CSV table of C-alpha atoms in Angstrom, one decimal:
chain,number,residue,atom,x,y,z
R,1,MET,CA,-33.1,-50.0,-53.0
R,2,ALA,CA,-36.2,-51.6,-51.0
R,3,THR,CA,-38.7,-54.4,-53.0
R,4,THR,CA,-42.1,-53.9,-53.4
R,5,LEU,CA,-44.7,-55.5,-52.6
R,6,ARG,CA,-48.1,-54.0,-54.7
R,7,LEU,CA,-50.8,-54.8,-53.1
R,8,ILE,CA,-54.9,-54.1,-54.7
R,9,VAL,CA,-56.9,-52.9,-51.9
R,10,ASP,CA,-59.4,-51.7,-54.2
R,11,GLN,CA,-62.2,-53.8,-52.1
R,12,ILE,CA,-62.2,-51.5,-49.3
R,13,VAL,CA,-63.5,-48.5,-50.5
R,14,ALA,CA,-65.6,-50.8,-53.1
R,15,PRO,CA,-69.5,-50.0,-52.6
R,16,VAL,CA,-69.8,-52.8,-50.9
R,17,PRO,CA,-66.3,-54.0,-49.3
R,18,GLY,CA,-67.8,-57.0,-47.9
R,19,ALA,CA,-65.8,-60.1,-46.8
R,20,VAL,CA,-63.8,-59.6,-49.4
R,21,GLY,CA,-62.7,-56.1,-48.4
R,22,ARG,CA,-62.0,-57.9,-44.4
R,23,TYR,CA,-60.1,-59.8,-45.6
R,24,THR,CA,-58.3,-57.1,-47.8
R,25,ARG,CA,-57.3,-55.1,-44.7
R,26,ASP,CA,-56.6,-58.4,-42.7
R,27,LEU,CA,-54.2,-59.1,-44.9
R,28,GLY,CA,-53.1,-55.9,-45.7
R,29,ARG,CA,-52.8,-55.2,-42.2
R,30,ALA,CA,-50.2,-58.6,-41.7
R,31,LEU,CA,-48.1,-57.9,-44.4
R,32,ILE,CA,-46.8,-54.9,-43.2
R,33,ASP,CA,-46.5,-55.8,-39.8
R,34,ALA,CA,-44.4,-59.0,-41.4
R,35,THR,CA,-42.7,-57.0,-43.6
R,36,PRO,CA,-39.1,-58.3,-44.4
R,37,PRO,CA,-35.5,-56.0,-43.9
R,38,GLY,CA,-35.3,-54.9,-46.9
R,39,CYS,CA,-39.1,-54.2,-48.1
R,40,GLU,CA,-43.1,-51.8,-48.4
R,41,VAL,CA,-45.7,-52.5,-48.8
R,42,GLU,CA,-47.6,-50.0,-52.3
R,43,GLY,CA,-51.4,-49.5,-52.0
R,44,ILE,CA,-52.9,-49.7,-55.2
R,45,VAL,CA,-56.5,-47.8,-55.8
R,46,SER,CA,-59.2,-46.8,-58.6
R,47,SER,CA,-59.4,-44.0,-59.1
R,48,SER,CA,-62.3,-42.4,-56.0
R,49,LEU,CA,-63.0,-39.6,-53.3
R,50,PRO,CA,-59.8,-38.2,-51.6
R,51,ASP,CA,-61.7,-39.1,-48.2
R,52,ASP,CA,-61.8,-42.6,-49.9
R,53,TYR,CA,-57.8,-42.1,-49.9
R,54,ALA,CA,-58.4,-41.3,-46.8
R,55,ARG,CA,-60.1,-44.1,-45.8
R,56,ILE,CA,-57.1,-46.1,-46.6
R,57,ASP,CA,-53.9,-44.6,-45.6
R,58,ALA,CA,-56.1,-45.3,-42.2
R,59,GLU,CA,-57.1,-48.7,-42.8
R,60,LEU,CA,-53.5,-49.3,-43.4
R,61,PRO,CA,-51.1,-47.3,-41.7
R,62,GLY,CA,-47.1,-47.4,-42.4
R,63,LEU,CA,-48.1,-48.0,-46.5
R,64,SER,CA,-45.7,-47.0,-48.0
R,65,GLY,CA,-47.5,-45.6,-50.7
R,66,LEU,CA,-49.9,-45.5,-53.0
R,67,TYR,CA,-51.0,-45.7,-56.5
R,68,LYS,CA,-54.4,-44.4,-58.2
R,69,SER,CA,-55.5,-44.9,-61.0
R,70,SER,CA,-57.1,-42.8,-63.8
R,71,LEU,CA,-59.3,-45.0,-64.4
R,72,ALA,CA,-62.8,-45.3,-61.6
R,73,ARG,CA,-63.7,-49.1,-60.5
R,74,ARG,CA,-65.8,-49.7,-63.5
R,75,GLU,CA,-64.0,-49.0,-65.8
R,76,LEU,CA,-60.8,-49.9,-64.8
R,77,ALA,CA,-62.5,-53.6,-64.4
R,78,ALA,CA,-64.2,-53.7,-67.3
R,79,ALA,CA,-60.2,-52.8,-68.7
R,80,TRP,CA,-58.4,-54.7,-66.6
R,81,GLN,CA,-61.1,-58.0,-68.1
R,82,PHE,CA,-59.1,-56.9,-72.0
R,83,GLY,CA,-56.3,-56.5,-70.5
R,84,LEU,CA,-56.3,-52.3,-72.6
R,85,THR,CA,-54.9,-51.0,-69.7
R,86,THR,CA,-50.8,-51.5,-69.0
R,87,SER,CA,-51.7,-50.1,-64.8
R,88,PRO,CA,-50.1,-49.7,-62.6
R,89,GLY,CA,-46.5,-51.7,-63.9
R,90,GLY,CA,-44.1,-54.0,-63.5
R,91,GLY,CA,-43.2,-55.4,-60.3
R,92,MET,CA,-44.7,-58.3,-57.3
R,93,ILE,CA,-48.2,-57.6,-57.3
R,94,HIS,CA,-50.7,-58.7,-55.3
R,95,GLY,CA,-54.9,-59.3,-56.0
R,96,THR,CA,-56.6,-59.9,-52.7
R,97,SER,CA,-59.7,-60.8,-55.9
R,98,LEU,CA,-59.3,-61.3,-59.5
R,99,PHE,CA,-59.0,-57.8,-59.1
R,100,ALA,CA,-56.0,-57.3,-61.3
R,101,PRO,CA,-53.9,-56.7,-64.0
R,102,LEU,CA,-53.5,-59.7,-65.2
R,103,ARG,CA,-51.5,-59.6,-68.3
R,104,LYS,CA,-48.6,-61.1,-70.0
R,105,HIS,CA,-44.7,-59.7,-67.9
R,106,ASP,CA,-41.4,-59.9,-67.9
R,107,ALA,CA,-40.7,-62.3,-64.7
R,108,ASP,CA,-37.0,-62.4,-65.8
R,109,ALA,CA,-37.5,-58.4,-64.9
R,110,GLY,CA,-39.0,-59.7,-61.6
R,111,ASP,CA,-42.5,-58.3,-62.9
R,112,GLN,CA,-45.1,-61.1,-61.1
R,113,THR,CA,-48.8,-61.4,-60.6
R,114,VAL,CA,-50.6,-63.6,-58.0
R,115,VAL,CA,-54.3,-63.5,-57.5
R,116,THR,CA,-56.8,-64.7,-54.9
R,117,VAL,CA,-59.7,-66.6,-55.1
R,118,HIS,CA,-62.6,-66.9,-52.3
R,119,ASP,CA,-65.3,-69.1,-54.0
R,120,VAL,CA,-66.7,-70.7,-57.4
R,121,LEU,CA,-69.8,-69.4,-57.1
R,122,ALA,CA,-69.5,-68.4,-60.5
R,123,TRP,CA,-69.5,-71.6,-62.0
R,124,THR,CA,-71.1,-73.4,-59.2
R,125,HIS,CA,-73.8,-71.4,-58.5
R,126,PRO,CA,-74.8,-69.5,-60.9
R,127,GLU,CA,-78.1,-67.9,-60.3
R,128,ALA,CA,-76.3,-66.3,-57.2
R,129,LEU,CA,-75.2,-63.9,-59.1
R,130,SER,CA,-75.2,-61.7,-61.3
R,131,SER,CA,-74.8,-61.6,-64.9
R,132,ALA,CA,-72.4,-59.2,-65.2
R,133,SER,CA,-71.0,-60.3,-62.5
R,134,VAL,CA,-70.7,-64.1,-63.3
R,135,ALA,CA,-69.2,-63.4,-66.9
R,136,TRP,CA,-66.5,-60.7,-65.2
R,137,GLN,CA,-65.3,-63.7,-63.1
R,138,LYS,CA,-65.3,-66.2,-65.2
R,139,GLY,CA,-63.0,-64.2,-67.9
R,140,MET,CA,-60.6,-62.8,-65.4
R,141,LEU,CA,-60.4,-66.4,-64.4
R,142,LYS,CA,-59.4,-67.1,-67.5
R,143,ARG,CA,-56.9,-64.4,-67.8
R,144,ALA,CA,-55.5,-66.5,-64.9
R,145,ARG,CA,-54.5,-69.3,-65.5
R,146,LYS,CA,-53.4,-67.6,-68.7
R,147,HIS,CA,-51.1,-64.9,-67.3
R,148,ALA,CA,-51.1,-65.3,-63.0
R,149,ASP,CA,-47.5,-66.3,-61.2
R,150,ALA,CA,-49.4,-68.2,-58.4
R,151,VAL,CA,-53.4,-67.8,-57.6
R,152,VAL,CA,-54.4,-68.3,-53.6
R,153,VAL,CA,-57.9,-70.1,-51.9
R,154,THR,CA,-58.6,-70.3,-48.7
R,155,THR,CA,-58.8,-73.8,-48.0
R,156,HIS,CA,-57.5,-77.0,-49.6
R,157,ALA,CA,-61.3,-77.8,-50.5
R,158,LEU,CA,-61.7,-75.0,-52.8
R,159,ALA,CA,-58.2,-75.5,-53.9
R,160,ASP,CA,-59.6,-78.9,-55.2
R,161,ARG,CA,-62.9,-77.9,-56.2
R,162,LEU,CA,-61.1,-75.0,-58.5
R,163,SER,CA,-58.8,-77.6,-60.0
R,164,MET,CA,-62.1,-78.9,-61.5
R,165,ILE,CA,-62.7,-75.7,-63.6
R,166,ALA,CA,-59.1,-74.8,-64.8
R,167,ASP,CA,-55.9,-76.5,-64.9
R,168,PHE,CA,-53.3,-73.9,-62.9
R,169,GLY,CA,-50.5,-77.0,-61.9
R,170,ASP,CA,-48.2,-75.9,-59.6
R,171,ARG,CA,-49.1,-72.3,-59.5
R,172,VAL,CA,-52.0,-73.0,-56.1
R,173,ARG,CA,-50.8,-71.6,-53.0
R,174,VAL,CA,-53.1,-72.3,-50.1
R,175,VAL,CA,-53.0,-69.5,-46.8
R,176,GLY,CA,-56.4,-69.7,-44.6
R,177,THR,CA,-57.5,-66.7,-43.2
R,178,ALA,CA,-58.3,-65.6,-39.7
R,179,PRO,CA,-60.3,-63.3,-37.2
R,180,ARG,CA,-61.3,-59.7,-39.1
R,181,ALA,CA,-59.3,-56.9,-37.0
R,182,GLY,CA,-62.3,-55.9,-33.9
R,183,LEU,CA,-63.7,-59.4,-33.2
R,184,ALA,CA,-63.3,-59.3,-29.3
R,185,VAL,CA,-65.5,-59.3,-26.6
R,186,GLY,CA,-64.3,-56.5,-24.4
R,187,SER,CA,-65.9,-55.3,-20.6
R,188,ASP,CA,-68.7,-54.0,-22.5
R,189,ALA,CA,-70.1,-56.9,-23.4
R,190,GLU,CA,-72.5,-56.7,-20.7
R,191,GLU,CA,-74.4,-53.1,-22.8
R,192,ARG,CA,-74.1,-54.0,-25.8
R,193,ALA,CA,-75.7,-57.3,-24.8
R,194,ALA,CA,-79.0,-55.6,-23.4
R,195,ARG,CA,-78.6,-52.7,-26.3
R,196,LEU,CA,-78.8,-56.1,-29.3
R,197,GLY,CA,-81.7,-57.3,-27.3
R,198,LEU,CA,-79.7,-60.7,-26.6
R,199,PRO,CA,-82.2,-63.1,-24.9
R,200,ASP,CA,-80.6,-65.2,-21.9
R,201,ALA,CA,-79.6,-68.1,-24.4
R,202,TYR,CA,-79.8,-68.6,-28.1
R,203,LEU,CA,-78.8,-70.1,-30.8
R,204,ALA,CA,-76.4,-67.6,-33.1
R,205,VAL,CA,-76.8,-67.7,-37.6
R,206,ALA,CA,-75.9,-66.6,-39.8
R,207,GLY,CA,-77.0,-66.6,-43.5
R,208,THR,CA,-80.4,-65.3,-45.4
R,209,LEU,CA,-83.0,-68.3,-46.5
R,210,GLU,CA,-81.0,-68.6,-50.3
R,211,PRO,CA,-81.5,-72.7,-49.7
R,212,ARG,CA,-78.2,-73.4,-49.7
R,213,LYS,CA,-76.7,-71.1,-46.9
R,214,GLY,CA,-79.2,-73.6,-44.2
R,215,LEU,CA,-81.3,-71.1,-42.0
R,216,VAL,CA,-84.4,-72.2,-43.6
R,217,ASP,CA,-82.5,-76.0,-43.3
R,218,VAL,CA,-82.4,-74.5,-39.5
R,219,LEU,CA,-86.0,-73.6,-39.4
R,220,THR,CA,-87.0,-76.4,-40.3
R,221,ALA,CA,-85.3,-78.4,-37.4
R,222,LEU,CA,-86.7,-75.8,-34.7
R,223,GLY,CA,-90.1,-76.4,-36.1
R,224,ARG,CA,-89.6,-80.2,-35.3
R,225,ARG,CA,-91.4,-81.8,-31.9
R,226,GLY,CA,-88.5,-82.2,-28.9
R,227,VAL,CA,-85.9,-79.6,-30.4
R,228,PRO,CA,-86.1,-76.9,-27.2
R,229,GLU,CA,-88.2,-73.4,-27.8
R,230,ILE,CA,-84.8,-72.0,-28.0
R,231,PRO,CA,-84.4,-68.3,-29.1
R,232,ILE,CA,-82.5,-67.7,-32.7
R,233,VAL,CA,-80.1,-64.9,-33.3
R,234,VAL,CA,-80.2,-64.3,-37.2
R,235,ILE,CA,-77.3,-62.3,-38.9
R,236,GLY,CA,-78.1,-61.7,-42.1
R,237,PRO,CA,-81.0,-59.8,-44.3
R,238,GLU,CA,-84.6,-60.1,-42.9
R,239,SER,CA,-85.6,-62.0,-46.7
R,240,TRP,CA,-84.3,-63.2,-49.7
R,241,GLY,CA,-86.6,-62.5,-52.6
R,242,ASP,CA,-89.5,-63.4,-52.4
R,243,GLN,CA,-89.6,-64.8,-48.7
R,244,HIS,CA,-89.9,-63.2,-45.3
R,245,LEU,CA,-87.9,-64.4,-42.2
R,246,ALA,CA,-90.5,-64.3,-40.4
R,247,GLN,CA,-93.6,-65.3,-42.8
R,248,THR,CA,-91.0,-68.1,-43.1
R,249,ALA,CA,-90.6,-69.4,-39.9
R,250,ASP,CA,-94.8,-69.0,-38.8
R,251,GLU,CA,-94.8,-71.6,-42.3
R,252,LEU,CA,-92.4,-73.5,-40.4
R,253,GLY,CA,-94.0,-73.8,-37.4
R,254,VAL,CA,-92.3,-72.0,-35.1
R,255,ASP,CA,-92.7,-68.9,-33.4
R,256,VAL,CA,-92.1,-65.5,-34.0
R,257,ARG,CA,-91.3,-64.6,-30.8
R,258,ARG,CA,-88.7,-66.4,-30.2
R,259,ILE,CA,-86.2,-64.7,-34.1
R,260,HIS,CA,-84.3,-62.1,-33.8
R,261,ARG,CA,-82.5,-61.3,-36.4
R,262,LEU,CA,-79.6,-57.7,-36.5
R,263,ASP,CA,-77.3,-57.0,-39.5
R,264,ASP,CA,-75.0,-54.4,-40.2
R,265,LEU,CA,-72.9,-55.5,-36.6
R,266,SER,CA,-69.0,-54.1,-35.9
R,267,PRO,CA,-67.1,-57.0,-35.2
R,268,GLU,CA,-67.8,-55.6,-31.8
R,269,ASP,CA,-71.2,-56.5,-31.3
R,270,LEU,CA,-71.0,-59.6,-33.7
R,271,ALA,CA,-67.9,-60.5,-31.3
R,272,VAL,CA,-70.5,-60.5,-28.5
R,273,VAL,CA,-73.5,-61.6,-30.5
R,274,ILE,CA,-71.5,-64.7,-31.1
R,275,ALA,CA,-68.8,-65.2,-28.0
R,276,GLY,CA,-73.5,-65.2,-25.5
R,277,ALA,CA,-74.7,-68.5,-28.1
R,278,THR,CA,-75.1,-71.2,-26.8
R,279,ALA,CA,-74.2,-72.5,-30.3
R,280,TYR,CA,-72.7,-71.1,-33.5
R,281,LEU,CA,-74.6,-73.4,-36.6
R,282,ALA,CA,-72.8,-73.5,-40.2
R,283,PRO,CA,-75.3,-74.7,-41.7
R,284,ALA,CA,-74.2,-74.6,-45.5
R,285,HIS,CA,-74.5,-77.5,-47.9
R,286,ASP,CA,-71.3,-75.1,-49.9
R,287,ASP,CA,-69.0,-73.6,-48.4
R,288,ASP,CA,-65.5,-72.1,-49.4
R,289,SER,CA,-64.2,-71.1,-47.1
R,290,GLY,CA,-64.6,-71.4,-44.1
R,291,THR,CA,-63.4,-68.3,-42.1
R,292,GLU,CA,-67.0,-67.7,-40.3
R,293,LEU,CA,-66.1,-71.0,-38.2
R,294,ILE,CA,-62.3,-70.0,-37.3
R,295,GLU,CA,-63.8,-66.3,-35.6
R,296,ALA,CA,-66.7,-68.3,-33.4
R,297,PHE,CA,-63.5,-71.6,-33.1
R,298,SER,CA,-62.2,-67.6,-31.3
R,299,LEU,CA,-64.9,-66.4,-29.7
R,300,GLY,CA,-65.2,-69.9,-27.9
R,301,ALA,CA,-68.5,-70.9,-28.6
R,302,PRO,CA,-70.1,-74.4,-29.3
R,303,VAL,CA,-69.9,-74.6,-33.0
R,304,ILE,CA,-72.2,-77.4,-35.3
R,305,HIS,CA,-71.8,-77.0,-38.4
R,306,SER,CA,-72.8,-79.3,-41.9
R,307,ASP,CA,-70.0,-81.0,-43.4
R,308,THR,CA,-68.5,-78.6,-46.6
R,309,PRO,CA,-65.4,-79.8,-47.7
R,310,ALA,CA,-64.1,-76.9,-46.5
R,311,TYR,CA,-65.8,-76.7,-42.9
R,312,LEU,CA,-63.7,-79.9,-42.2
R,313,GLU,CA,-60.9,-79.2,-43.1
R,314,VAL,CA,-61.6,-75.7,-41.3
R,315,SER,CA,-63.0,-77.4,-38.2
R,316,ALA,CA,-60.3,-80.6,-38.3
R,317,GLY,CA,-63.2,-82.0,-35.3
R,318,ALA,CA,-63.6,-80.1,-33.7
R,319,GLY,CA,-66.9,-78.8,-34.1
R,320,LEU,CA,-70.3,-81.1,-34.3
R,321,VAL,CA,-70.6,-82.8,-37.8
R,322,VAL,CA,-73.7,-82.3,-39.4
R,323,PRO,CA,-74.9,-83.9,-42.8
R,324,VAL,CA,-76.2,-82.4,-45.8
R,325,GLY,CA,-77.3,-85.7,-47.8
R,326,VAL,CA,-80.2,-84.8,-49.6
R,327,GLY,CA,-83.8,-84.5,-48.6
R,328,ASP,CA,-86.0,-83.3,-45.2
R,329,GLY,CA,-82.9,-85.6,-43.3
R,330,PHE,CA,-80.7,-82.8,-42.5
R,331,ALA,CA,-83.1,-80.7,-40.7
R,332,ASP,CA,-84.2,-83.8,-38.3
R,333,ARG,CA,-79.8,-84.7,-38.1
R,334,LEU,CA,-80.3,-80.7,-37.3
R,335,ALA,CA,-82.9,-80.6,-35.1
R,336,SER,CA,-81.1,-83.9,-33.2
R,337,ALA,CA,-77.7,-81.7,-32.8
R,338,ILE,CA,-79.4,-79.3,-31.7
R,339,THR,CA,-81.1,-80.5,-29.4
R,340,ARG,CA,-77.8,-82.3,-27.8
R,341,VAL,CA,-75.4,-79.1,-26.9
R,342,VAL,CA,-78.8,-77.1,-26.4
R,343,GLU,CA,-79.6,-80.0,-23.3
R,344,ASP,CA,-75.8,-81.5,-22.8
R,345,ARG,CA,-73.8,-78.1,-21.6
R,346,ASP,CA,-70.6,-80.3,-20.2
R,347,SER,CA,-71.0,-82.0,-24.6
R,348,ALA,CA,-71.2,-78.3,-25.8
R,349,TYR,CA,-68.0,-77.2,-22.7
R,350,ARG,CA,-66.2,-79.9,-24.3
R,351,LEU,CA,-66.8,-78.0,-28.2
R,352,ALA,CA,-66.0,-75.0,-26.9
R,353,VAL,CA,-63.1,-75.7,-25.5
R,354,SER,CA,-61.9,-78.0,-28.6
R,355,GLY,CA,-62.9,-75.0,-31.2
R,356,HIS,CA,-60.9,-72.5,-28.9
R,357,ASP,CA,-57.8,-74.6,-29.1
R,358,ARG,CA,-58.4,-75.0,-33.2
R,359,SER,CA,-58.7,-71.5,-33.0
R,360,ARG,CA,-55.3,-71.0,-32.8
R,361,ALA,CA,-54.1,-72.8,-36.2
R,362,TYR,CA,-55.5,-69.5,-37.4
R,363,ASP,CA,-53.7,-66.2,-37.9
R,364,TRP,CA,-52.9,-63.7,-39.9
R,365,ARG,CA,-49.6,-63.7,-39.1
R,366,ASP,CA,-49.0,-66.3,-40.5
R,367,ALA,CA,-51.3,-65.6,-44.0
R,368,ALA,CA,-49.5,-62.2,-43.9
R,369,GLU,CA,-45.3,-64.4,-43.9
R,370,ARG,CA,-47.2,-67.5,-46.1
R,371,VAL,CA,-47.8,-64.1,-49.0
R,372,TRP,CA,-44.1,-62.9,-49.1
R,373,HIS,CA,-42.4,-66.3,-48.9
R,374,LEU,CA,-44.9,-66.6,-52.2
R,375,HIS,CA,-43.8,-63.5,-53.6
R,376,ALA,CA,-40.0,-64.4,-52.2
R,377,ASP,CA,-40.3,-67.6,-54.4
R,378,LEU,CA,-41.6,-66.7,-57.1
């Protein structure tokens, strides 16, 4: 009889799959590919539409089966938050987020539940989430502390932050991420670049105008005197709250004609944007993952990033570090770093080579094997 790892795949068909949806898909595929002899991977999903079930089958070919809950996603989330349901049974359950059936179980019988924590925004930046999401995440972390056999995080930096919120002892495991599936430059790169309207030379940055994301600091830096007037491609929404990208840029002295905004890009289009950038900027004041650095490194883009612990860990010296600090000093330091990379092509080349070498340390196959070993050791 095969040993079954039961993977919660619900985020793939969530209304907004987001980064966790991509993580679930990419880790799920790798888990299937890395399945040890005598084992199999089964999916667990909330009650969904037939098209959603078909999508999961298409995204994760090789699943041995799909357990379909009788509860829809919202109801299942509420039930699991309060431990009100025994579904979907026992065995080895792996949650790609805190969305998991965290309850008392019989470890001696082989039952185990592992969950994943991607950030601690509910504690550090609750204003970035809805009040319902904050309450749910805090409630589920309490259940994880009581019932989870292990908690996966993507960086040691996040493990340290999590330890200040809840004591999981030796149950925390660090399993890194890797570039999303499909993030590669194809033979049609020039056609894609033309369709996207990419300038010949540009900076690229992903994010919103939310202060902690650092985009406002980048725009402030670009408005400083003496900084090269290079265009910038912003990958993200046009507005955040009542702030608008073009208006903010104009107020900070950046010609709006230099701003090119793109959003909802396919992996192939995103790859072209990042790979073609003079430099990729990661200016977040607070980030627990660092996956965007891994992706930029893998595409050979010179990377300028802030000194968040996760970025420093992932980069390991492969990017140009800009300390955040306090006040307007961050924008001035960004301005200096941007000027250096844009004007010194040798420096940019060295960054690109260093980053590409660093990207080889991150692989979904390795992540999947670590997850299989984690469950085998519990």
